Short mmCIF file of C-alpha atoms in Angstrom, two decimals:
data_model
loop_
_atom_site.label_atom_id
_atom_site.label_comp_id
_atom_site.label_asym_id
_atom_site.label_seq_id
_atom_site.Cartn_x
_atom_site.Cartn_y
_atom_site.Cartn_z
CA MET A 127 128.73 137.21 1.72
CA LYS A 128 132.23 135.16 0.56
CA PRO A 129 134.75 134.20 3.64
CA ASN A 130 137.06 136.23 2.67
CA LYS A 131 135.23 139.54 2.59
CA ILE A 132 134.55 138.54 6.61
CA SER A 133 137.20 140.24 8.80
CA GLU A 134 138.41 137.33 10.90
CA ALA A 135 137.70 139.17 14.08
CA VAL A 136 133.95 138.42 12.78
CA VAL A 137 134.35 135.00 12.80
CA ARG A 138 136.19 134.87 16.01
CA ARG A 139 133.20 136.13 17.78
CA LEU A 140 130.55 133.94 16.00
CA PRO A 141 131.26 130.87 18.16
CA ILE A 142 131.29 133.42 21.49
CA TYR A 143 127.34 134.09 20.37
CA LEU A 144 127.02 130.74 19.54
CA ARG A 145 128.04 129.57 22.93
CA TYR A 146 125.83 132.31 24.71
CA LEU A 147 122.85 131.58 22.48
CA THR A 148 123.10 127.83 23.54
CA HIS A 149 123.28 128.33 27.05
CA LEU A 150 120.05 130.23 26.55
CA GLN A 151 118.10 127.76 24.49
CA GLN A 152 119.15 125.30 27.61
CA MET A 153 117.63 128.20 29.51
CA HIS A 154 114.46 127.53 27.81
CA VAL A 155 114.44 131.46 26.68
CA HIS A 156 113.55 132.32 23.08
CA THR A 157 114.12 135.48 22.35
CA VAL A 158 117.43 137.86 23.08
CA SER A 159 117.85 140.88 22.21
CA SER A 160 121.28 142.52 21.38
CA GLN A 161 121.23 144.96 24.29
CA GLN A 162 121.17 141.45 25.96
CA ILE A 163 124.01 139.52 24.18
CA GLY A 164 126.02 142.62 24.67
CA LYS A 165 126.02 143.09 28.38
CA THR A 166 126.47 139.39 29.04
CA LEU A 167 129.32 138.80 26.44
CA ASP A 168 130.98 142.46 27.10
CA ILE A 169 130.55 143.23 23.56
CA ASN A 170 128.84 146.58 21.99
CA PRO A 171 125.66 145.56 21.11
CA ALA A 172 126.22 147.82 17.81
CA GLN A 173 128.48 145.68 17.03
CA ILE A 174 126.60 141.85 17.38
CA ARG A 175 124.38 143.57 15.13
CA LYS A 176 126.88 144.60 12.31
CA ASP A 177 128.09 141.56 12.47
CA LEU A 178 125.42 139.37 12.19
CA ASN A 179 123.71 141.74 9.53
CA ALA A 180 126.98 141.35 7.55
CA PHE A 181 125.08 137.46 6.62
CA GLY A 182 121.66 138.22 6.73
CA ASP A 183 118.58 139.85 8.52
CA PHE A 184 117.85 137.60 11.52
CA GLY A 185 116.44 139.76 13.84
CA LYS A 186 113.34 141.70 14.61
CA LYS A 187 113.52 145.17 15.10
CA GLY A 188 112.38 145.84 18.53
CA ILE A 189 111.82 142.20 19.23
CA GLY A 190 115.13 141.10 18.63
CA TYR A 191 116.35 137.48 17.79
CA ASP A 192 114.72 134.34 18.06
CA VAL A 193 117.44 131.94 19.49
CA GLY A 194 116.66 128.56 17.99
CA TYR A 195 116.77 130.33 14.33
CA LEU A 196 119.86 132.11 15.42
CA ILE A 197 121.73 128.95 16.77
CA GLU A 198 120.81 127.48 13.02
CA LYS A 199 121.73 130.61 11.25
CA ILE A 200 125.14 130.68 12.85
CA LYS A 201 126.08 127.09 12.45
CA GLN A 202 125.26 127.63 8.94
CA ILE A 203 127.53 130.18 8.71
CA LEU A 204 130.63 128.45 10.53
CA LYS A 205 129.58 125.17 8.59
CA ILE A 206 129.11 123.38 11.62
CA ASN A 207 125.56 122.27 11.00
CA GLN A 208 127.89 119.43 9.39
CA GLU A 209 129.60 116.50 11.20
CA ILE A 210 133.34 117.71 11.14
CA ARG A 211 136.40 115.43 11.81
CA VAL A 212 139.45 116.59 13.36
CA ALA A 213 142.84 115.15 13.78
CA LEU A 214 145.31 116.24 16.19
CA VAL A 215 148.96 115.47 16.69
CA GLY A 216 151.12 115.23 19.44
CA VAL A 217 149.65 113.87 22.76
CA GLY A 218 151.56 115.36 25.51
CA HIS A 219 149.63 116.83 28.40
CA LEU A 220 148.42 119.86 26.32
CA GLY A 221 147.37 117.04 23.42
CA HIS A 222 145.67 115.00 25.88
CA ALA A 223 143.40 117.98 27.47
CA ILE A 224 142.10 118.97 24.23
CA CYS A 225 141.15 115.06 23.17
CA ASN A 226 139.41 114.92 26.76
CA HIS A 227 137.78 117.81 26.32
CA ASN A 228 136.50 117.36 22.92
CA ALA A 229 135.50 113.82 23.71
CA TYR A 230 132.19 114.45 26.28
CA LYS A 231 131.47 117.75 24.11
CA ARG A 232 127.87 117.39 22.58
CA ASP A 233 128.80 119.15 19.11
CA ASN A 234 129.58 118.42 15.64
CA MET A 235 133.76 118.93 15.77
CA ARG A 236 134.95 115.70 16.64
CA ILE A 237 138.62 113.96 16.82
CA VAL A 238 138.88 110.80 15.43
CA ALA A 239 142.91 110.28 15.16
CA ALA A 240 145.60 110.77 17.36
CA PHE A 241 149.16 111.27 16.17
CA ASP A 242 152.63 110.77 18.08
CA ASN A 243 155.74 110.26 16.88
CA ASP A 244 156.81 108.53 20.56
CA PRO A 245 156.98 105.00 19.82
CA LYS A 246 155.90 104.48 23.49
CA LYS A 247 152.90 106.14 22.65
CA GLN A 248 151.26 104.85 20.13
CA GLY A 249 149.21 101.88 20.74
CA GLU A 250 148.22 103.61 24.11
CA THR A 251 144.36 105.39 23.87
CA VAL A 252 143.39 108.68 24.25
CA ALA A 253 139.55 109.51 25.26
CA GLY A 254 138.93 106.39 23.42
CA LEU A 255 141.39 106.78 20.67
CA THR A 256 144.51 104.65 19.73
CA ILE A 257 147.18 107.06 19.47
CA GLN A 258 148.72 106.32 16.03
CA PRO A 259 152.23 107.06 14.31
CA LEU A 260 152.65 109.91 11.97
CA ASP A 261 153.42 107.48 8.79
CA GLU A 262 149.51 105.87 9.41
CA MET A 263 148.90 110.06 8.87
CA ASN A 264 147.84 110.09 4.93
CA GLN A 265 145.77 106.87 4.89
CA THR A 266 143.51 107.36 8.14
CA ILE A 267 142.96 111.42 6.95
CA ALA A 268 141.78 110.00 3.32
CA GLU A 269 139.89 107.21 5.22
CA LYS A 270 138.21 108.92 7.86
CA GLN A 271 137.50 111.86 5.72
CA ILE A 272 139.26 114.07 8.51
CA ARG A 273 139.27 117.80 7.58
CA LEU A 274 140.69 120.08 10.40
CA ALA A 275 143.77 119.68 12.28
CA ILE A 276 145.11 120.29 15.91
CA ILE A 277 148.66 120.62 16.46
CA THR A 278 150.20 120.12 20.04
CA VAL A 279 154.12 119.21 19.00
CA PRO A 280 156.93 121.01 20.09
CA ALA A 281 157.66 124.45 18.12
CA THR A 282 160.53 122.91 16.51
CA ALA A 283 158.39 120.02 15.02
CA ALA A 284 155.56 122.51 13.85
CA GLN A 285 156.16 123.10 10.62
CA HIS A 286 157.40 119.48 9.22
CA VAL A 287 153.93 118.30 11.23
CA ALA A 288 151.77 121.23 9.27
CA ASP A 289 153.21 120.10 5.94
CA LEU A 290 152.51 116.60 6.28
CA LEU A 291 149.09 117.18 7.27
CA ILE A 292 148.61 119.94 4.34
CA GLU A 293 150.07 116.86 1.99
CA ALA A 294 147.47 114.69 3.40
CA GLY A 295 144.66 117.09 2.73
CA ILE A 296 143.62 119.21 5.59
CA GLU A 297 142.02 122.35 5.28
CA GLY A 298 142.68 123.88 8.31
CA ILE A 299 145.18 123.94 11.29
CA LEU A 300 144.37 124.92 14.80
CA ASN A 301 148.09 125.04 16.02
CA PHE A 302 149.18 125.46 19.75
CA ALA A 303 152.95 125.16 19.05
CA PRO A 304 154.46 128.72 19.74
CA VAL A 305 155.88 129.19 16.14
CA THR A 306 154.37 130.71 12.71
CA ILE A 307 153.65 127.91 10.34
CA ARG A 308 153.70 128.82 6.80
CA THR A 309 152.43 127.53 3.92
CA THR A 310 151.92 128.21 0.03
CA GLN A 311 148.86 126.24 0.01
CA ASP A 312 145.26 127.37 0.85
CA VAL A 313 144.69 126.23 3.96
CA THR A 314 143.69 128.45 6.99
CA ILE A 315 146.09 128.24 10.09
CA HIS A 316 144.93 129.83 13.75
CA HIS A 317 147.72 130.62 15.86
CA THR A 318 147.23 129.73 19.70
CA ASP A 319 149.76 130.42 21.94
CA VAL A 320 149.47 130.79 25.95
CA THR A 321 153.11 132.98 26.29
CA SER A 322 151.80 135.24 23.14
CA SER A 323 148.19 135.51 24.85
CA LEU A 324 149.76 136.08 28.73
CA GLN A 325 152.07 138.73 26.93
CA SER A 326 149.43 140.30 25.31
CA LEU A 327 147.34 140.28 28.54
CA ALA A 328 150.10 142.20 30.38
CA PHE A 329 149.65 145.12 27.83
CA TYR A 330 146.56 146.04 29.93
CA LEU A 331 148.19 145.95 33.46
CA ASN A 332 148.60 149.26 35.45
CA MET B 167 149.25 156.12 23.56
CA LYS B 168 147.30 155.37 26.02
CA PRO B 169 146.14 151.68 26.20
CA ASN B 170 142.54 152.34 25.59
CA LYS B 171 143.52 153.75 22.26
CA ILE B 172 145.14 150.34 20.93
CA SER B 173 142.73 148.13 19.26
CA GLU B 174 143.26 144.42 21.07
CA ALA B 175 143.74 143.14 17.62
CA VAL B 176 147.33 145.13 17.50
CA VAL B 177 148.43 144.12 20.52
CA ARG B 178 147.36 140.03 19.93
CA ARG B 179 150.04 141.14 16.87
CA LEU B 180 153.04 142.57 18.73
CA PRO B 181 153.86 138.75 21.09
CA ILE B 182 153.97 137.52 17.08
CA TYR B 183 156.08 140.03 15.90
CA LEU B 184 158.68 139.81 19.27
CA ARG B 185 158.54 136.17 19.21
CA TYR B 186 159.63 136.77 15.40
CA LEU B 187 162.38 139.05 15.94
CA THR B 188 163.63 136.98 19.15
CA HIS B 189 164.28 134.20 16.44
CA LEU B 190 165.98 136.99 14.07
CA GLN B 191 168.40 137.80 17.21
CA GLN B 192 169.40 134.09 17.59
CA MET B 193 170.04 133.72 14.26
CA HIS B 194 172.68 136.91 14.92
CA VAL B 195 170.20 138.95 12.09
CA HIS B 196 170.97 142.73 13.49
CA THR B 197 168.42 144.30 10.81
CA VAL B 198 164.80 143.62 9.35
CA SER B 199 161.97 145.39 6.95
CA SER B 200 158.57 145.12 7.02
CA GLN B 201 158.46 143.39 3.77
CA GLN B 202 160.20 140.47 5.65
CA ILE B 203 158.50 140.27 8.76
CA GLY B 204 155.36 140.34 6.71
CA LYS B 205 156.37 137.56 4.16
CA THR B 206 156.99 135.29 7.21
CA LEU B 207 154.14 135.91 9.51
CA ASP B 208 151.84 136.31 6.63
CA ILE B 209 150.66 139.38 7.69
CA ASN B 210 150.56 142.68 5.21
CA PRO B 211 153.71 144.48 5.95
CA ALA B 212 152.17 148.11 5.95
CA GLN B 213 149.58 146.79 8.47
CA ILE B 214 152.76 146.05 10.64
CA ARG B 215 154.28 149.49 10.02
CA LYS B 216 151.44 150.83 10.95
CA ASP B 217 150.91 148.40 14.52
CA LEU B 218 154.50 149.53 15.38
CA ASN B 219 153.94 153.48 14.05
CA ALA B 220 151.20 153.79 16.51
CA PHE B 221 153.81 153.53 19.85
CA GLY B 222 156.81 155.41 17.79
CA ASP B 223 159.18 155.68 15.08
CA PHE B 224 161.13 152.65 15.35
CA GLY B 225 162.39 151.60 11.88
CA LYS B 226 164.46 153.21 8.75
CA LYS B 227 163.44 154.56 5.55
CA GLY B 228 165.14 152.11 3.05
CA ILE B 229 166.91 149.94 5.80
CA GLY B 230 164.59 148.87 8.33
CA TYR B 231 164.56 147.96 12.12
CA ASP B 232 167.14 147.63 14.14
CA VAL B 233 166.30 143.95 15.63
CA GLY B 234 167.50 144.47 19.02
CA TYR B 235 166.18 147.87 19.59
CA LEU B 236 162.66 146.49 18.36
CA ILE B 237 162.67 143.73 20.76
CA GLU B 238 163.28 146.09 23.58
CA LYS B 239 160.33 148.65 22.17
CA ILE B 240 157.95 145.98 22.02
CA LYS B 241 158.90 144.33 25.25
CA GLN B 242 158.89 148.12 26.79
CA ILE B 243 155.33 148.41 25.26
CA LEU B 244 153.99 145.17 26.69
CA LYS B 245 155.30 145.89 30.13
CA ILE B 246 157.18 142.55 29.70
CA ASN B 247 160.40 144.36 29.89
CA GLN B 248 159.76 143.09 33.85
CA GLU B 249 159.22 140.36 35.74
CA ILE B 250 155.19 139.36 35.56
CA ARG B 251 154.51 136.51 38.06
CA VAL B 252 151.12 134.51 37.31
CA ALA B 253 149.11 132.41 39.09
CA LEU B 254 147.19 129.34 37.74
CA VAL B 255 143.90 127.50 38.97
CA GLY B 256 142.88 124.25 37.74
CA VAL B 257 145.65 121.65 37.57
CA GLY B 258 144.23 119.24 35.48
CA HIS B 259 145.94 118.02 32.05
CA LEU B 260 145.35 121.69 30.28
CA GLY B 261 146.87 123.20 33.46
CA HIS B 262 149.67 120.76 33.80
CA ALA B 263 150.58 121.21 29.96
CA ILE B 264 150.78 125.44 30.70
CA CYS B 265 153.15 124.72 33.68
CA ASN B 266 155.51 122.85 31.77
CA HIS B 267 155.53 124.55 29.29
CA ASN B 268 156.55 128.14 31.38
CA ALA B 269 159.14 125.87 33.63
CA TYR B 270 161.53 125.88 31.02
CA LYS B 271 160.66 129.27 29.33
CA ARG B 272 163.49 132.04 29.34
CA ASP B 273 161.15 135.48 29.72
CA ASN B 274 159.80 137.34 32.27
CA MET B 275 156.07 135.63 32.58
CA ARG B 276 156.53 133.23 35.37
CA ILE B 277 153.60 131.04 37.06
CA VAL B 278 154.91 131.33 40.65
CA ALA B 279 152.25 129.36 41.94
CA ALA B 280 149.36 127.16 41.36
CA PHE B 281 145.67 126.39 42.80
CA ASP B 282 143.44 123.39 42.56
CA ASN B 283 140.35 122.32 44.47
CA ASP B 284 140.65 118.87 44.54
CA PRO B 285 142.69 117.92 48.10
CA LYS B 286 143.68 114.55 46.23
CA LYS B 287 146.33 117.20 44.16
CA GLN B 288 146.84 119.67 46.53
CA GLY B 289 150.42 119.28 48.43
CA GLU B 290 151.82 117.33 45.20
CA THR B 291 154.04 119.12 42.90
CA VAL B 292 153.84 120.60 39.27
CA ALA B 293 156.66 122.32 37.54
CA GLY B 294 158.50 122.95 40.98
CA LEU B 295 155.34 124.47 42.13
CA THR B 296 153.05 122.86 45.31
CA ILE B 297 149.54 122.74 44.36
CA GLN B 298 147.82 124.63 46.90
CA PRO B 299 144.27 124.66 47.98
CA LEU B 300 142.03 127.89 46.82
CA ASP B 301 141.75 129.34 50.26
CA GLU B 302 145.40 130.48 50.22
CA MET B 303 144.82 132.16 47.17
CA ASN B 304 144.29 135.48 48.71
CA GLN B 305 147.74 135.63 50.93
CA THR B 306 149.51 133.96 48.08
CA ILE B 307 149.07 136.46 45.79
CA ALA B 308 149.68 139.27 47.92
CA GLU B 309 153.00 137.70 49.22
CA LYS B 310 154.55 136.38 45.61
CA GLN B 311 152.94 140.00 44.33
CA ILE B 312 151.37 137.92 41.47
CA ARG B 313 149.64 140.22 38.95
CA LEU B 314 148.46 137.67 36.08
CA ALA B 315 145.94 134.59 36.28
CA ILE B 316 145.56 131.67 34.20
CA ILE B 317 142.35 130.00 34.27
CA THR B 318 142.15 126.29 33.50
CA VAL B 319 138.95 124.90 35.56
CA PRO B 320 135.73 123.55 34.22
CA ALA B 321 133.42 125.97 32.74
CA THR B 322 131.15 125.71 35.85
CA ALA B 323 133.19 126.88 38.15
CA ALA B 324 135.46 129.32 36.02
CA GLN B 325 133.29 132.46 37.37
CA HIS B 326 133.66 132.11 40.87
CA VAL B 327 137.13 131.37 40.76
CA ALA B 328 137.53 134.38 38.88
CA ASP B 329 135.71 136.43 41.16
CA LEU B 330 138.35 135.09 43.80
CA LEU B 331 141.35 136.04 41.76
CA ILE B 332 139.72 139.46 41.14
CA GLU B 333 139.20 140.10 45.11
CA ALA B 334 142.66 138.96 45.65
CA GLY B 335 143.87 141.91 43.20
CA ILE B 336 144.59 140.35 39.95
CA GLU B 337 144.54 142.55 37.42
CA GLY B 338 144.20 140.23 34.84
CA ILE B 339 143.07 136.49 33.60
CA LEU B 340 143.47 134.42 30.72
CA ASN B 341 140.94 132.25 30.89
CA PHE B 342 140.31 128.57 29.14
CA ALA B 343 137.31 127.30 30.57
CA PRO B 344 134.91 127.74 27.43
CA VAL B 345 132.53 130.51 29.18
CA THR B 346 132.71 134.05 29.11
CA ILE B 347 133.86 135.48 32.13
CA ARG B 348 131.96 138.93 33.69
CA THR B 349 133.56 141.41 35.85
CA THR B 350 133.04 145.21 36.91
CA GLN B 351 136.30 145.54 37.87
CA ASP B 352 139.07 147.06 35.69
CA VAL B 353 140.52 143.78 34.99
CA THR B 354 141.71 142.63 31.88
CA ILE B 355 139.75 139.09 30.71
CA HIS B 356 141.33 137.46 27.42
CA HIS B 357 139.48 134.14 26.53
CA THR B 358 141.41 131.12 24.97
CA ASP B 359 138.44 128.36 24.30
CA VAL B 360 139.72 125.57 21.67
CA THR B 361 135.92 124.73 20.78
CA SER B 362 135.64 128.32 19.54
CA SER B 363 139.15 128.47 17.82
CA LEU B 364 137.83 125.12 15.85
CA GLN B 365 134.78 126.67 15.28
CA SER B 366 135.75 129.61 13.72
CA LEU B 367 138.15 127.70 11.49
CA ALA B 368 135.43 125.80 10.30
CA PHE B 369 134.18 128.72 8.83
CA TYR B 370 136.89 128.79 6.11
CA LEU B 371 136.29 125.17 4.89
CA ASN B 372 135.41 124.73 0.88
#
């Protein structure tokens, strides 16, 4: 099925399934039902079956899903069965936290370059990476075959940084700056904004 | 309309509309069409009209929305037309970043307490807040009338911390730990996980 036929909500649930399935695998659990996944993740089992059925017939009726097989399939669907290199721009507290977190993960998404426009930070290291100036972005992204980028700069700088990244050939951006990034190019941009997340949480207050 | 009749996707878009409308207000723009909002935010204008119509008839046909009026209405819907106090647990790099960010914002969501189980951090200050031990959580949350919490602890500690927060009377949790938090209580939990966000972004790679 083509990516554009799948809703973003489904695409955002797949990593959640993957995380739980990986946990099960570590616990040496070999088979799991949509009921069990649903109970743990607080998602309707019918929704889970529908999400997965959009990509193929992975389960066995009355038995459930083979954990290892489903992990491989979801990794294929998400295209993370290959190494994907990531750049991070803006090494403040948040950028720091993300680099450190990434350094000890054992998956295929890897931050391999960090940039900051502050000369005082350039040359310092974060999670084993030397912080580089923004004018090295083009060359580094090409040389290291970096495909995704994380933006953790202030709101006022985010659009400019995104433009530079897209010009350098980045295919997708995860933006933490509290501003909507626009592009005419064929680049996927996801926004993660703490303020917006808190505001949507407030909706559910009694 | 009752909160449970509104999809989470809609609730997550409202803060995005609010951010853009606030930007327009700062630019002294008084009226805006769903077309203009849609173009800027890269959302279908029909979707925007549908989202807002679920709560009331805020626009004028052929004219559009009054910016100031719509801001007030969305704040009412999100319940952020009142001050909402927030606690943060886990003052690592990420917790630090969020506290600092929150300190200079001019809105009604305010982090008023920060907790960490590391005795070396307790007593230090972050963004003007004194970091407190976890066993002061119950009393502080009651005294300061804190209603929401942000969890920025490691995955292994997240469920325990959530249980403590819920016991202390917290009504909603924004969880940054890469683990699904479960609860039997009537508490809304939103998950924000950098790894999952990156993985769902990879889906859109060519």
